[in-house]
Tab-separated table of C-alpha atoms in Angstrom:
chain	number	residue	atom	x	y	z
A	1	MET	CA	141.127	155.961	95.190
A	2	GLY	CA	144.366	154.023	94.443
A	3	TYR	CA	146.057	151.789	96.922
A	4	ALA	CA	149.418	153.161	98.174
A	5	LEU	CA	152.036	150.652	98.975
A	6	ASP	CA	153.665	151.152	102.289
A	7	PHE	CA	156.605	149.061	103.549
A	8	GLY	CA	157.371	151.427	106.282
A	9	TRP	CA	156.502	148.678	108.892
A	10	LEU	CA	159.049	146.157	107.536
A	11	ASN	CA	161.962	147.116	109.687
A	12	ASP	CA	160.050	146.426	112.875
A	13	ALA	CA	158.735	143.241	111.393
A	14	LEU	CA	161.934	141.633	110.355
A	15	GLY	CA	162.324	139.871	113.665
A	16	MET	CA	158.926	138.132	113.311
A	17	ILE	CA	159.694	137.173	109.656
A	18	ALA	CA	163.049	135.782	110.468
A	19	SER	CA	161.578	133.738	113.493
A	20	GLY	CA	158.885	132.437	111.379
A	21	ALA	CA	161.304	131.329	108.628
A	22	ALA	CA	163.597	129.816	111.180
A	23	MET	CA	160.911	127.583	112.534
A	24	THR	CA	159.787	126.601	108.965
A	25	VAL	CA	163.483	125.649	108.326
A	26	PHE	CA	163.497	123.523	111.672
A	27	LEU	CA	160.236	121.730	110.813
A	28	ILE	CA	161.351	120.663	107.306
A	29	ALA	CA	164.926	119.829	108.563
A	30	VAL	CA	163.393	117.317	111.018
A	31	THR	CA	160.586	116.115	108.782
A	32	SER	CA	163.133	115.473	105.897
A	33	VAL	CA	165.276	113.362	107.902
A	34	ALA	CA	162.611	111.440	109.723
A	35	GLY	CA	160.192	111.197	106.604
A	36	THR	CA	162.957	109.990	104.364
A	37	LEU	CA	164.101	107.353	106.979
A	38	LEU	CA	160.432	106.210	107.460
A	39	SER	CA	159.933	105.884	103.709
A	40	ILE	CA	162.977	103.768	103.209
A	41	PHE	CA	161.528	101.356	105.741
A	42	GLY	CA	158.129	101.754	104.152
A	43	ALA	CA	159.446	100.781	100.701
A	44	ILE	CA	161.092	97.763	102.230
A	45	GLY	CA	157.795	96.799	103.939
A	46	ARG	CA	156.036	96.988	100.616
A	47	ARG	CA	158.611	94.553	99.199
A	48	SER	CA	158.443	92.184	102.314
A	49	ARG	CA	157.727	88.489	102.032
A	50	HIS	CA	155.270	88.901	104.868
A	51	ALA	CA	151.749	89.667	103.415
A	52	ILE	CA	150.543	91.341	106.584
A	53	LEU	CA	153.395	93.815	106.520
A	54	ARG	CA	152.871	94.595	102.903
A	55	LYS	CA	149.180	95.246	103.511
A	56	LEU	CA	149.777	97.319	106.526
A	57	VAL	CA	152.183	99.616	104.707
A	58	ALA	CA	149.916	99.845	101.665
A	59	GLY	CA	147.003	100.664	103.727
A	60	TYR	CA	148.964	103.515	105.430
A	61	VAL	CA	150.116	104.993	102.144
A	62	GLU	CA	146.645	104.772	100.652
A	63	LEU	CA	145.087	106.531	103.918
A	64	ILE	CA	147.675	109.367	103.861
A	65	ARG	CA	147.612	110.036	100.188
A	66	ASN	CA	143.833	110.069	99.910
A	67	THR	CA	143.033	112.398	102.854
A	68	PRO	CA	143.823	116.111	103.158
A	69	PHE	CA	146.928	117.135	104.989
A	70	LEU	CA	144.839	119.509	107.164
A	71	VAL	CA	142.594	116.762	108.158
A	72	GLN	CA	145.517	114.624	109.324
A	73	LEU	CA	147.014	117.569	111.346
A	74	PHE	CA	143.659	118.104	112.944
A	75	PHE	CA	143.146	114.591	113.786
A	76	ILE	CA	146.621	114.341	115.373
A	77	PHE	CA	146.317	117.706	117.326
A	78	PHE	CA	142.612	117.647	118.200
A	79	GLY	CA	141.736	114.070	117.862
A	80	LEU	CA	144.477	112.273	119.794
A	81	PRO	CA	143.889	114.083	123.045
A	82	ARG	CA	140.474	112.310	123.257
A	83	LEU	CA	142.559	109.031	123.521
A	84	GLY	CA	144.855	110.649	126.182
A	85	ILE	CA	147.663	111.521	123.759
A	86	ARG	CA	148.536	115.164	123.912
A	87	LEU	CA	151.031	116.885	121.791
A	88	ASP	CA	152.211	120.387	121.827
A	89	PRO	CA	151.657	122.134	118.546
A	90	VAL	CA	155.222	121.691	117.182
A	91	ALA	CA	155.372	118.110	118.002
A	92	ALA	CA	151.929	117.474	116.357
A	93	ALA	CA	153.220	119.424	113.245
A	94	ILE	CA	156.377	117.276	113.135
A	95	LEU	CA	154.520	113.986	113.413
A	96	ALA	CA	151.800	115.184	110.921
A	97	MET	CA	154.318	116.335	108.332
A	98	THR	CA	156.530	113.257	108.836
A	99	LEU	CA	153.686	110.928	108.221
A	100	ASN	CA	152.450	112.789	105.287
A	101	MET	CA	155.830	113.082	103.678
A	102	ALA	CA	156.804	109.343	104.370
A	103	ALA	CA	153.571	107.961	102.660
A	104	TYR	CA	154.457	109.911	99.517
A	105	SER	CA	158.115	109.240	99.497
A	106	THR	CA	157.632	105.461	100.181
A	107	GLU	CA	156.250	105.192	96.578
A	108	ILE	CA	159.163	107.275	95.379
A	109	VAL	CA	161.846	105.295	97.139
A	110	GLY	CA	160.191	102.023	96.073
A	111	ALA	CA	160.365	102.972	92.482
A	112	GLY	CA	164.176	103.593	92.886
A	113	LEU	CA	164.579	100.207	94.640
A	114	ASP	CA	162.871	98.439	91.818
A	115	ALA	CA	165.002	100.373	89.177
A	116	VAL	CA	168.161	98.618	90.553
A	117	HIS	CA	168.861	95.626	88.398
A	118	LYS	CA	168.608	92.263	90.420
A	119	GLY	CA	171.916	91.297	89.023
A	120	GLN	CA	173.696	93.918	91.485
A	121	THR	CA	172.394	91.877	94.392
A	122	GLU	CA	173.116	88.661	92.967
A	123	ALA	CA	176.835	89.686	92.358
A	124	ALA	CA	177.199	91.026	95.809
A	125	LYS	CA	175.735	87.901	97.363
A	126	ALA	CA	178.380	85.946	95.303
A	127	LEU	CA	181.093	88.057	96.880
A	128	GLY	CA	179.916	87.002	100.263
A	129	LEU	CA	178.432	90.448	101.290
A	130	ARG	CA	175.740	90.368	104.082
A	131	PRO	CA	172.130	91.405	102.980
A	132	ARG	CA	172.328	94.516	105.256
A	133	ILE	CA	175.589	95.673	103.706
A	134	ILE	CA	174.312	95.032	100.093
A	135	PHE	CA	171.296	97.115	100.720
A	136	ILE	CA	173.106	100.021	102.496
A	137	LYS	CA	176.280	100.121	100.399
A	138	ILE	CA	175.004	98.948	96.914
A	139	ILE	CA	171.161	98.948	96.403
A	140	LEU	CA	170.173	102.145	98.486
A	141	PRO	CA	172.732	104.497	96.933
A	142	GLN	CA	171.788	103.659	93.377
A	143	ALA	CA	168.220	103.884	94.072
A	144	LEU	CA	168.666	107.343	95.774
A	145	LYS	CA	170.618	108.502	92.695
A	146	VAL	CA	167.639	107.607	90.518
A	147	ILE	CA	164.986	109.086	92.560
A	148	PHE	CA	166.893	112.083	93.998
A	149	PRO	CA	165.107	114.721	91.756
A	150	ALA	CA	161.718	113.527	92.779
A	151	LEU	CA	162.605	113.073	96.437
A	152	THR	CA	164.061	116.607	96.417
A	153	SER	CA	160.876	117.861	95.011
A	154	GLN	CA	158.689	116.081	97.564
A	155	ILE	CA	160.746	117.716	100.395
A	156	VAL	CA	160.261	121.227	98.733
A	157	ILE	CA	156.594	120.556	98.452
A	158	MET	CA	156.427	119.532	102.183
A	159	MET	CA	157.996	122.763	103.234
A	160	LEU	CA	155.416	124.712	101.424
A	161	GLU	CA	152.618	122.640	102.778
A	162	SER	CA	154.154	123.474	106.217
A	163	ALA	CA	152.176	126.728	106.101
A	164	VAL	CA	149.108	124.495	107.022
A	165	VAL	CA	150.430	124.183	110.611
A	166	SER	CA	149.813	127.789	111.258
A	167	GLN	CA	146.194	126.606	111.861
A	168	ILE	CA	147.253	124.939	114.995
A	169	ALA	CA	149.235	127.997	116.218
A	170	VAL	CA	152.710	126.749	115.376
A	171	ARG	CA	154.714	130.083	114.775
A	172	GLU	CA	156.223	129.403	111.407
A	173	LEU	CA	156.440	131.830	108.605
A	174	THR	CA	152.620	131.780	107.548
A	175	TYR	CA	151.557	132.279	111.231
A	176	GLU	CA	153.907	135.311	111.676
A	177	ALA	CA	152.648	136.660	108.459
A	178	ASP	CA	148.980	136.392	109.566
A	179	MET	CA	149.957	138.285	112.748
A	180	LEU	CA	151.697	140.979	111.003
A	181	GLN	CA	148.887	141.704	108.583
A	182	ALA	CA	146.450	141.679	111.420
A	183	ARG	CA	148.701	144.283	113.091
A	184	THR	CA	149.502	146.448	110.152
A	185	PHE	CA	146.461	146.074	108.004
A	186	ARG	CA	148.837	145.667	104.977
A	187	ALA	CA	147.823	142.337	103.659
A	188	PHE	CA	149.308	142.941	100.096
A	189	GLU	CA	152.711	143.862	101.350
A	190	THR	CA	152.744	141.410	104.094
A	191	TYR	CA	151.922	138.398	101.895
A	192	PHE	CA	154.035	139.664	99.105
A	193	ILE	CA	157.093	139.713	101.354
A	194	VAL	CA	156.287	136.436	102.786
A	195	THR	CA	155.866	134.959	99.381
A	196	LEU	CA	159.382	136.230	98.348
A	197	VAL	CA	160.746	134.677	101.585
A	198	TYR	CA	159.150	131.144	100.622
A	199	LEU	CA	160.724	131.587	97.117
A	200	GLY	CA	164.076	132.045	98.435
A	201	LEU	CA	163.748	129.244	101.009
A	202	SER	CA	162.483	126.856	98.303
A	203	ILE	CA	165.578	127.781	96.105
A	204	ALA	CA	168.067	127.426	98.823
A	205	LEU	CA	166.547	124.234	100.200
A	206	ARG	CA	166.712	122.749	96.580
A	207	ARG	CA	170.237	123.860	96.049
A	208	LEU	CA	171.274	122.375	99.562
A	209	LEU	CA	169.686	118.889	98.968
A	210	TYR	CA	171.418	118.565	95.413
A	211	ALA	CA	174.562	119.453	96.989
A	212	ALA	CA	173.987	117.129	100.006
A	213	GLY	CA	172.778	114.455	97.674
A	214	ARG	CA	175.785	114.384	95.393
A	215	ARG	CA	178.007	114.020	98.417
A	216	SER	CA	176.004	111.283	100.060
A	217	ILE	CA	175.648	109.213	96.957
A	218	ALA	CA	179.300	109.482	96.103
A	219	GLY	CA	180.262	108.549	99.659
A	220	GLY	CA	177.842	105.486	99.542
A	221	MET	CA	179.228	104.213	96.361
A	222	ALA	CA	182.958	104.683	97.599
């Protein structure tokens, strides 16, 4: 007997799909900002003159990059309460996603900082600029310009990995898809639609980041 496709349930499910997509967008919006900022500090720490700070950042990066994201998420959501630290599912998801993204992005940002010629810093110092201004106005914009494609890809990857947080009952897109297929018993149609939604979100996010990146880099160099 052949399988008959049925999308008749879709009209009633659009609200759940939209709600899940909105939560996914919210998660990646917060994570992108927090993770990128944390990765900048991490990259600076990896290049600090203080050996202890360098080792701490290196240890954090190695720990996160060599353990599964699902384990990290479960540790935060199920493990920390044993120490008296209780987070609701959304907060736990944001924390886990931020720490995961920052670990990977630290290496990306670091590569960008290393790519900026040291003569840029020396020339800025000769002009009497403060170290903080040199970093923010000269070094960081050039580094971001170099690493922007890799950083954008990392953000998109993190958005796709956000599907894992459905395991702690965060009502993002995958969670809503699971609920729909359990209700309709139309697994093929449900995950086909959700796949298209993820594809659309990925394309839109990449275009948005490229547009925002061009404006911020141009503004930083102005």
